[in-house]
Short mmCIF file of C-alpha atoms in Angstrom, two decimals:
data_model
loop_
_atom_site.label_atom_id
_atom_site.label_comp_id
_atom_site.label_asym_id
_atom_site.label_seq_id
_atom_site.Cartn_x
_atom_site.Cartn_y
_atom_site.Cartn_z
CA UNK A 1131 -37.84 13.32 25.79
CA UNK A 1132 -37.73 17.06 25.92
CA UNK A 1133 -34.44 18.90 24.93
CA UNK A 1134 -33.11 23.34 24.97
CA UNK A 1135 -30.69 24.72 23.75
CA UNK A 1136 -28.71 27.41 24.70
CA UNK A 1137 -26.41 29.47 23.18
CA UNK A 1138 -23.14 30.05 25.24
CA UNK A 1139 -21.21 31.55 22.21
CA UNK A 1140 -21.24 31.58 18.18
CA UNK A 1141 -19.87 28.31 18.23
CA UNK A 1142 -20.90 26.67 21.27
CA UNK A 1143 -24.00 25.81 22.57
CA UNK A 1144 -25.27 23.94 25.99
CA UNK A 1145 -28.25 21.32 25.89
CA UNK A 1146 -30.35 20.50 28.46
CA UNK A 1147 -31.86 17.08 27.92
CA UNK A 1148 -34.66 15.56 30.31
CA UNK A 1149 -35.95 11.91 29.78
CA UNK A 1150 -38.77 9.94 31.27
CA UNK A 1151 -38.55 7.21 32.81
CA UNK A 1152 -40.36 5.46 30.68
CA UNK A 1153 -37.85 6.42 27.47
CA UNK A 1154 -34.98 4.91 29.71
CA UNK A 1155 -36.79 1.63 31.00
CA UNK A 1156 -36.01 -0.19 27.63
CA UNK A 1157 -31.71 0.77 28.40
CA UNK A 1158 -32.46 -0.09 32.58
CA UNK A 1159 -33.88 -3.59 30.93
CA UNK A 1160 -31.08 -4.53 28.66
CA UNK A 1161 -28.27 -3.33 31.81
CA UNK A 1162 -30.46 -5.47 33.98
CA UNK A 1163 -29.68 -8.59 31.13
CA UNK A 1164 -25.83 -7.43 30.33
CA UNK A 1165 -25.71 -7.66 34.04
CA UNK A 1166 -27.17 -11.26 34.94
CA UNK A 1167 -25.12 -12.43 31.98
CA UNK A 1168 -22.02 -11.70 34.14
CA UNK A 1169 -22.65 -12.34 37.84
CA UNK A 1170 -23.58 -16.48 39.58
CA UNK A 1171 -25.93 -16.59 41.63
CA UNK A 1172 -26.64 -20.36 43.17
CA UNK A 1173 -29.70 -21.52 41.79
CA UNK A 1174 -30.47 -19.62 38.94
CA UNK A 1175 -28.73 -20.56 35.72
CA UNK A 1176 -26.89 -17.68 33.96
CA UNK A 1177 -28.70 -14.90 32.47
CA UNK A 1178 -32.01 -15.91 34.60
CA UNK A 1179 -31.27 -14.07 37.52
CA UNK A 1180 -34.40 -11.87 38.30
CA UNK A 1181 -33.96 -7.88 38.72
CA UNK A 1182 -34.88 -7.77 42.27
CA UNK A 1183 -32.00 -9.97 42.63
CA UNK A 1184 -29.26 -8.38 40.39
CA UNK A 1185 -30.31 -5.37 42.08
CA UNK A 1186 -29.39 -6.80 45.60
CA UNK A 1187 -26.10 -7.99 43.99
CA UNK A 1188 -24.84 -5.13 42.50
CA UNK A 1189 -26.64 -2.28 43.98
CA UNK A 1190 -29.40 -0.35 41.86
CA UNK A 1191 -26.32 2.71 40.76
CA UNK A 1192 -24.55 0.58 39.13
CA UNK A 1193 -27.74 -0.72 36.70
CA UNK A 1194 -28.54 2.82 36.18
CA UNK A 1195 -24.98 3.82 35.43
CA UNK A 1196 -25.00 0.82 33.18
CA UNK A 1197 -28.42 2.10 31.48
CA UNK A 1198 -27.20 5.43 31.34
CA UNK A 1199 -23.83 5.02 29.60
CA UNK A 1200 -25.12 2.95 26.91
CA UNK A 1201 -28.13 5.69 26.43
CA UNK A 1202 -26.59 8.92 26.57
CA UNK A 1203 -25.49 8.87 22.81
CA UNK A 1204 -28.58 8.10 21.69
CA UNK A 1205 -30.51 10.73 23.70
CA UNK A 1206 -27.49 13.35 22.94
CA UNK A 1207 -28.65 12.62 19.13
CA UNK A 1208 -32.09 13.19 19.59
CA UNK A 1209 -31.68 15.98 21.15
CA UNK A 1210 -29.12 17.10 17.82
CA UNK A 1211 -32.15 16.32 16.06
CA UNK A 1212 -35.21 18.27 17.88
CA UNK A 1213 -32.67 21.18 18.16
CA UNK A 1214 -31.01 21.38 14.64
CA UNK A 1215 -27.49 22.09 15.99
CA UNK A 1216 -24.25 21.19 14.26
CA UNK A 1217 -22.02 19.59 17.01
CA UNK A 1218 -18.44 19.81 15.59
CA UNK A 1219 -15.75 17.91 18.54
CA UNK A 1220 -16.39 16.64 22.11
CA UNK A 1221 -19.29 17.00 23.85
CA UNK A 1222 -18.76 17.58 27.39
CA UNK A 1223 -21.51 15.86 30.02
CA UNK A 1224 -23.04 16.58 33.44
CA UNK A 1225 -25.41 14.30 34.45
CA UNK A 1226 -27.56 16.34 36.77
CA UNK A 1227 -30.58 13.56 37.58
CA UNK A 1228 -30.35 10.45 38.13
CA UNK A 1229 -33.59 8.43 38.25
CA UNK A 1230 -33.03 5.94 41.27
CA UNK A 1231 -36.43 5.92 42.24
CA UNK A 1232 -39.38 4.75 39.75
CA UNK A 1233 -40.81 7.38 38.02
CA UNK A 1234 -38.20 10.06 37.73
CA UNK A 1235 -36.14 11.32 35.19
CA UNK A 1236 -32.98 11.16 33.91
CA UNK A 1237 -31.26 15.26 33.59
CA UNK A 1238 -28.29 15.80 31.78
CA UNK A 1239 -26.59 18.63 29.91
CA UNK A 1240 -24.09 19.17 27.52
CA UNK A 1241 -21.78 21.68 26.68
CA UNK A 1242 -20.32 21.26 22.71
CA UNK A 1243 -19.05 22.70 19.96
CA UNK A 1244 -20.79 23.87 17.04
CA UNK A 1245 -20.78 24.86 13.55
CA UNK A 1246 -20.86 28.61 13.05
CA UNK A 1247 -24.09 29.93 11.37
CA UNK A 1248 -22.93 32.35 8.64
CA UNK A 1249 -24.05 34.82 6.00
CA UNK A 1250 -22.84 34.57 3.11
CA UNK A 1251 -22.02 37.78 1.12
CA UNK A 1252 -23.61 37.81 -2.47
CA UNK A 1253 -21.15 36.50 -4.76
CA UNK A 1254 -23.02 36.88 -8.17
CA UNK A 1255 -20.94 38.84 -10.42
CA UNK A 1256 -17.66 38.73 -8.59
CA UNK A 1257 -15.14 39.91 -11.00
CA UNK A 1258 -11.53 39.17 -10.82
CA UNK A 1259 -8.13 39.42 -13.12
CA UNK A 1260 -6.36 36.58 -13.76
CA UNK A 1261 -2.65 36.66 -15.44
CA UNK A 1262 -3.05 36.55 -19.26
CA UNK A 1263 -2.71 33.07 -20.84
CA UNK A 1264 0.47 33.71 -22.79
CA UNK A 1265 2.86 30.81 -24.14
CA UNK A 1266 6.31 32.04 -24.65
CA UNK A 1267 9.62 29.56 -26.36
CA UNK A 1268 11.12 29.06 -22.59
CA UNK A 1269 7.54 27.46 -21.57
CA UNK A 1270 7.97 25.50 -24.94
CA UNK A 1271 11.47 24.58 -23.87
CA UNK A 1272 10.92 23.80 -20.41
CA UNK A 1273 8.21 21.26 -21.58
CA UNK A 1274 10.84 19.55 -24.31
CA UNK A 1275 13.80 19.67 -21.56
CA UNK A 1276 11.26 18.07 -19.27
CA UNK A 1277 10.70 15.23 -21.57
CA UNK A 1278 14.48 14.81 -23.05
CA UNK A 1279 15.28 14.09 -19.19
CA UNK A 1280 12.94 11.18 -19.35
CA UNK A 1281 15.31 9.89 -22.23
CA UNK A 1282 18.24 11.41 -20.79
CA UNK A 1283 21.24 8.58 -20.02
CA UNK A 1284 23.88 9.25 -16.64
CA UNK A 1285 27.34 9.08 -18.06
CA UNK A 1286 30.51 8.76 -15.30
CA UNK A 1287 33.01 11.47 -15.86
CA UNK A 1288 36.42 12.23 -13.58
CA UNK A 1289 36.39 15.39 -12.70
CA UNK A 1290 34.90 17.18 -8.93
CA UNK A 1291 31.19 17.24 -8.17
CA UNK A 1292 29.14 20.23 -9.59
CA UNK A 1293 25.65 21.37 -8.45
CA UNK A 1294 23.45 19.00 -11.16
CA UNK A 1295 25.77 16.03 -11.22
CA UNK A 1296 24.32 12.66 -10.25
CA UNK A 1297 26.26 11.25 -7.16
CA UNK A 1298 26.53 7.09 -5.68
CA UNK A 1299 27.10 7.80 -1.98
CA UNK A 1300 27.53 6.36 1.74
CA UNK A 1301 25.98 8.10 4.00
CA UNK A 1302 26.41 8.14 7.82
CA UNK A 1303 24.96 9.80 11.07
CA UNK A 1304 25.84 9.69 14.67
CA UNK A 1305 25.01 11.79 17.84
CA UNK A 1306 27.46 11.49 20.42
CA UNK A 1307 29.35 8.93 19.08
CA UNK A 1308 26.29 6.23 18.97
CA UNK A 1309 25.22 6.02 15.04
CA UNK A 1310 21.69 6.80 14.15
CA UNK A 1311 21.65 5.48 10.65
CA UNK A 1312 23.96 4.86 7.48
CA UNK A 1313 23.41 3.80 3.81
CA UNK A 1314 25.41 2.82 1.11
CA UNK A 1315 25.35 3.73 -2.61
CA UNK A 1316 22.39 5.85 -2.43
CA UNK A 1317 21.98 8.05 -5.63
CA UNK A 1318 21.44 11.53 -5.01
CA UNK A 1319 20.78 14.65 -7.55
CA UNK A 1320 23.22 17.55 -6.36
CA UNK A 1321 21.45 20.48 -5.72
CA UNK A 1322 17.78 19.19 -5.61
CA UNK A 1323 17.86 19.96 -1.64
CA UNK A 1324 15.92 16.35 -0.58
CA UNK A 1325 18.36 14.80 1.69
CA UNK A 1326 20.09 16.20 4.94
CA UNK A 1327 20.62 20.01 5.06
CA UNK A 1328 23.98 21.03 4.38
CA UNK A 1329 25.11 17.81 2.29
CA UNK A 1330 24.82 19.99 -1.10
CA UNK A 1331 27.52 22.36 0.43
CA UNK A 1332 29.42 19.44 1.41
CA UNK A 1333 29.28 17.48 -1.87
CA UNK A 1334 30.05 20.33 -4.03
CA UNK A 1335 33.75 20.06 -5.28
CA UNK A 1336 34.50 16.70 -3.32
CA UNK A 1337 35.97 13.59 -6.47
CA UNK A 1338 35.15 10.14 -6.22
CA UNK A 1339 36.68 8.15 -3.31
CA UNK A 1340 36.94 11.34 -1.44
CA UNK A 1341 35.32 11.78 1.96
CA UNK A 1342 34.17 14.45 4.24
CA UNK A 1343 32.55 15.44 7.89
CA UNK A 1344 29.18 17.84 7.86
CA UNK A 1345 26.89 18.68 10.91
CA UNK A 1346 22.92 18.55 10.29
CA UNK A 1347 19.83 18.37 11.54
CA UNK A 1348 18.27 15.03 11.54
CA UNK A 1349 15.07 14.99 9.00
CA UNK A 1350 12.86 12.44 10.69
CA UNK A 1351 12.81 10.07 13.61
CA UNK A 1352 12.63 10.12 17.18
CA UNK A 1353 15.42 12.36 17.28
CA UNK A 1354 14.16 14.56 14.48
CA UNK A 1355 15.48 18.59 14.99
CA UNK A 1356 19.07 17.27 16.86
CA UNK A 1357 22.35 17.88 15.05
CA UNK A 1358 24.16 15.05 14.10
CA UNK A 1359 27.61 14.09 12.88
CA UNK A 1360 27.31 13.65 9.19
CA UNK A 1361 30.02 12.00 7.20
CA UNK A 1362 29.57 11.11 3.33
CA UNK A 1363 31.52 9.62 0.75
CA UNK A 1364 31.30 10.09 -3.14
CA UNK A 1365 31.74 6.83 -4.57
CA UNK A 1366 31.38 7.92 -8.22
CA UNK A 1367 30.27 11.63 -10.22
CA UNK A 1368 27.67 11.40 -13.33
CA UNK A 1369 26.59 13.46 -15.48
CA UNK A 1370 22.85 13.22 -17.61
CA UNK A 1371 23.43 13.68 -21.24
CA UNK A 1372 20.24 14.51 -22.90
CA UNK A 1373 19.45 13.78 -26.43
CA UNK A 1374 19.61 15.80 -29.63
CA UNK A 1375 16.12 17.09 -30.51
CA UNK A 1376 15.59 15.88 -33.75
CA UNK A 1377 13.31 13.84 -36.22
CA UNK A 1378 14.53 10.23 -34.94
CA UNK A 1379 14.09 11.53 -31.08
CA UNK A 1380 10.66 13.00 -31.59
CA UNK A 1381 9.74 9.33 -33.14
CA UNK A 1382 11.34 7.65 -30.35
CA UNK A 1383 9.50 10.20 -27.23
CA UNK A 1384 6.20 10.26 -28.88
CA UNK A 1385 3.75 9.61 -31.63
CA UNK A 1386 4.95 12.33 -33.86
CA UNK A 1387 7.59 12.06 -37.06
CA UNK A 1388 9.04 15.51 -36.73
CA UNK A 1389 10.58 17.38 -34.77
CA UNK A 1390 8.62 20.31 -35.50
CA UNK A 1391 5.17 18.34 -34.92
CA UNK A 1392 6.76 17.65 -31.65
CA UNK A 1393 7.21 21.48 -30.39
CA UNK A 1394 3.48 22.38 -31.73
CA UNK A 1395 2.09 19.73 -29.38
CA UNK A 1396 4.13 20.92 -26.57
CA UNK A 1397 3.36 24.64 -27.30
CA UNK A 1398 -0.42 23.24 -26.79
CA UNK A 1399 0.28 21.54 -23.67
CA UNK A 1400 2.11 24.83 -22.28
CA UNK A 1401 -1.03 26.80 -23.29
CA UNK A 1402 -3.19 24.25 -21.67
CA UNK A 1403 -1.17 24.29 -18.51
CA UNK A 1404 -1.29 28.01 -18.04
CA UNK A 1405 -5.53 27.58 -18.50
CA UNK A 1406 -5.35 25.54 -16.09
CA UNK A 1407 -2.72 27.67 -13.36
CA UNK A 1408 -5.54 30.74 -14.67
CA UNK A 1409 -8.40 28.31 -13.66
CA UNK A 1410 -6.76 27.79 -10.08
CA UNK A 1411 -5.72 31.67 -9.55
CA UNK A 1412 -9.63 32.18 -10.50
CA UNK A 1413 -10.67 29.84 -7.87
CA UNK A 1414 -8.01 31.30 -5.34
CA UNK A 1415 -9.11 34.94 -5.55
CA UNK A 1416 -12.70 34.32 -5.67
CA UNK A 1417 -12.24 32.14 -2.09
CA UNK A 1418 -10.11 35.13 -0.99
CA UNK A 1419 -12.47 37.42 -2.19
CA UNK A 1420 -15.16 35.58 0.15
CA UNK A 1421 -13.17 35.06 3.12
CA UNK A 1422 -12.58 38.70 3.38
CA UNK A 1423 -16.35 39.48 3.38
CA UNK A 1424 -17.85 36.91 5.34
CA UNK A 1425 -17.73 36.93 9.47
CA UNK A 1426 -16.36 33.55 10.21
CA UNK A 1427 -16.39 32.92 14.41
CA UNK A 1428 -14.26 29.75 14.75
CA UNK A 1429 -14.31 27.42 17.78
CA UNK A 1430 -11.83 27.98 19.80
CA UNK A 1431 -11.82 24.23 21.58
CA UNK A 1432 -11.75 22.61 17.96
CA UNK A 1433 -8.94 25.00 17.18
CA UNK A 1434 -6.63 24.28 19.91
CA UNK A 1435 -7.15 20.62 19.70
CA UNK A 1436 -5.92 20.73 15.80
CA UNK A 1437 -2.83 22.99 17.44
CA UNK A 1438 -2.25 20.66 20.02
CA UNK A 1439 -2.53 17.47 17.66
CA UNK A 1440 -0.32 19.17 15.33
CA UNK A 1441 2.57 19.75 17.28
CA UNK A 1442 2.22 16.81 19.29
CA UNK A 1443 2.96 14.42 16.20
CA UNK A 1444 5.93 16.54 15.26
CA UNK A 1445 7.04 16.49 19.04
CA UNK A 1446 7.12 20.24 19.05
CA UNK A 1447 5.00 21.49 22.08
CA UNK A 1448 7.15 23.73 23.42
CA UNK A 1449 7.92 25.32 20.14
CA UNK A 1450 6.41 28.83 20.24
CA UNK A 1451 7.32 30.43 17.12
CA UNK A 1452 6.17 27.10 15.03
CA UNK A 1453 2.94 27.25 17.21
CA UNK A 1454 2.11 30.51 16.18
CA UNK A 1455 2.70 29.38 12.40
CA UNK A 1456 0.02 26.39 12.96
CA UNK A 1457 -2.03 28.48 14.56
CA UNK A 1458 -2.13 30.77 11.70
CA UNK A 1459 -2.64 27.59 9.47
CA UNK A 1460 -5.30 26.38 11.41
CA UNK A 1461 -7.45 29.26 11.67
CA UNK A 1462 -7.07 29.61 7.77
CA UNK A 1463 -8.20 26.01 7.16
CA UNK A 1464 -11.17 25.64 9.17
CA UNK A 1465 -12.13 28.90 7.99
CA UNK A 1466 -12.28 27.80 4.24
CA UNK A 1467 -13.79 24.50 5.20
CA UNK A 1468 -17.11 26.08 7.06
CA UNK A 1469 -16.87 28.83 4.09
CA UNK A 1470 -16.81 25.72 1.07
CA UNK A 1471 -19.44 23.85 3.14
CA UNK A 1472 -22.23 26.73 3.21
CA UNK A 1473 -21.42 27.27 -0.25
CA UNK A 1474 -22.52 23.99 -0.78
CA UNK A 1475 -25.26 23.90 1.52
CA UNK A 1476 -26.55 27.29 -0.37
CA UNK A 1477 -26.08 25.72 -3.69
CA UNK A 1478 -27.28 22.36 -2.46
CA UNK A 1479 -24.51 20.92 -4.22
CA UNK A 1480 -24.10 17.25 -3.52
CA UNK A 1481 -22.00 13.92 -4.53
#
């Protein structure tokens, strides 16, 4: 088998593939057997038929079209091989020979994507700033608020709904007059913006029993995007009381007798968290740093296809102004990915 390559672009490349006959016999032999497996013939038994006759049957195109179907991917690797491209998506094929008489060859080409070469700019001694690791009381605080939540019981009070209180509701949707969905006694966190847009607004000063109408996009389903009639009802307000940070709390949250043990190992958590957020602004900046100094060509075929995947799940085709966000997205994140992998093809860094 002889293969070329030619380079139609930075990131696509045509292949010209040419095998003897003699390569393709072994693929014309098993088409030849797939074939007698599935046709009767009186008076051979099944899977005995001779060529000559299978031939007569079926007509010698359609056991070269058989052959050549189930070879093509194997050639189309070969040819990978002998020509060290990177073939990223899917290759397009035009068979240009097709070897109907004994001794010719089979022609093809393909036209496929492929991973951009690049050149890496030298990246020893990059230096970048980082924000300086400092642990102040409100990280310290954040950290003990976080865990006195944990511990933290909901307590009913009688009074209107603030932003914070813990609400039981029943929820309901409809679009033109057909209902969409409803749920009862779901418990919701006032304020923390994961339910319907606009249902914060709504809940904020309603008591319990009350009950009030609200227009909002729906959040998922097949009618994801439309505005539907919204109507929700408080069934009861709670507040959650935290404990009192003391000796008998730090005892019960953790493996400390003080309270004062207690902070210290938070203040150490909070100065291990912000080595870590330094460790991952480190990383960040040094990617950015390459990005902007390294000639990236991206496929445009690959690129669409993510686009048109994208949008396609979210049933948002004709959405131009989100397209050109995904776009933007896209471009980014295929970028990084052939940056990362000939970073680790340079450092030969492996699982």
């Amino acid at each position: 088998m002889k293969s070329a390559v030619e380079n139609l672009s930075p990131t696509r490349v045509k292949l010209t593939v040419e095998v003897p006959s003699e390569e393709l016999q072994p693929h014309v032999d098993a088409a030849l057997k797939t074939i007698g497996s599935q046709i009767q013939v009186p008076g051979f038994r099944a899977g005995k038929v001779p060529a000559r006759i299978i031939e007569q049957r079926v007509g010698k195109g359609a056991v070269i079209q058989e052959a050549v179907n189930e070879a093509l991917p194997e050639f189309f690797g070969k040819a990978v091989d002998e020509t060290g491209v990177s073939p990223i998506g899917q290759p397009e094929v035009d068979i240009t020979e097709v070897p109907m008489a004994d001794g010719e060859q089979l022609k093809f080409t393909v036209e496929v994507d492929v991973r951009p070469e690049i050149t890496l700019p030298d990246y020893d001694g990059i230096e970048i700033t980082v924000d300086n690791l400092e642990v102040t009381d409100e990280d310290v605080e954040a950290k003990l608020t976080e865990l006195r939540e944990r511990f933290g019981t909901l307590v009913g009070v009688d009074r209107a709904v603030e932003t914070g209180d813990f609400v039981s509701i029943d929820l309901k949707a409809e679009i033109d007059g057909d209902e969409i969905d409803s749920v009862e006694g779901v418990s919701y966190e006032v304020g923390s913006g994961n339910m319907l847009q606009g249902i914060d607004e709504a809940l904020v000063g309603m008591t319990a029993g009350e009950t009030k109408d609200f227009t909002a996009p729906l959040a998922g389903g097949d009618q994801a995007g439309q505005d539907a009639s919204c109507t929700v009802t408080v069934q009861s307000v709670k507040v959650r009381e935290l404990p009192e940070v003391d000796d008998d709390f730090a005892q019960m949250a953790s493996e400390f007798d003080t309270a004062d043990e207690l902070r210290a190992d938070l203040a150490k958590q909070a100065e291990q968290a912000k080595k870590f957020e330094q460790g991952i602004q480190a990383r960040d900046k040094v990617l950015d740093h390459l990005l902007d100094n390294t000639e990236i060509p991206l496929p445009e075929g690959i690129v669409e296809a993510e686009i048109h995947q994208h949008l396609e799940q979210e049933g948002r085709l004709e959405d131009d102004e989100h397209r050109a966000e995904v776009d933007e997205s896209t471009r980014k994140t295929l970028t990084t990915q052939f940056l990362l992998d000939a970073l680790a093809t340079a450092e030969e860094i492996e699982v």
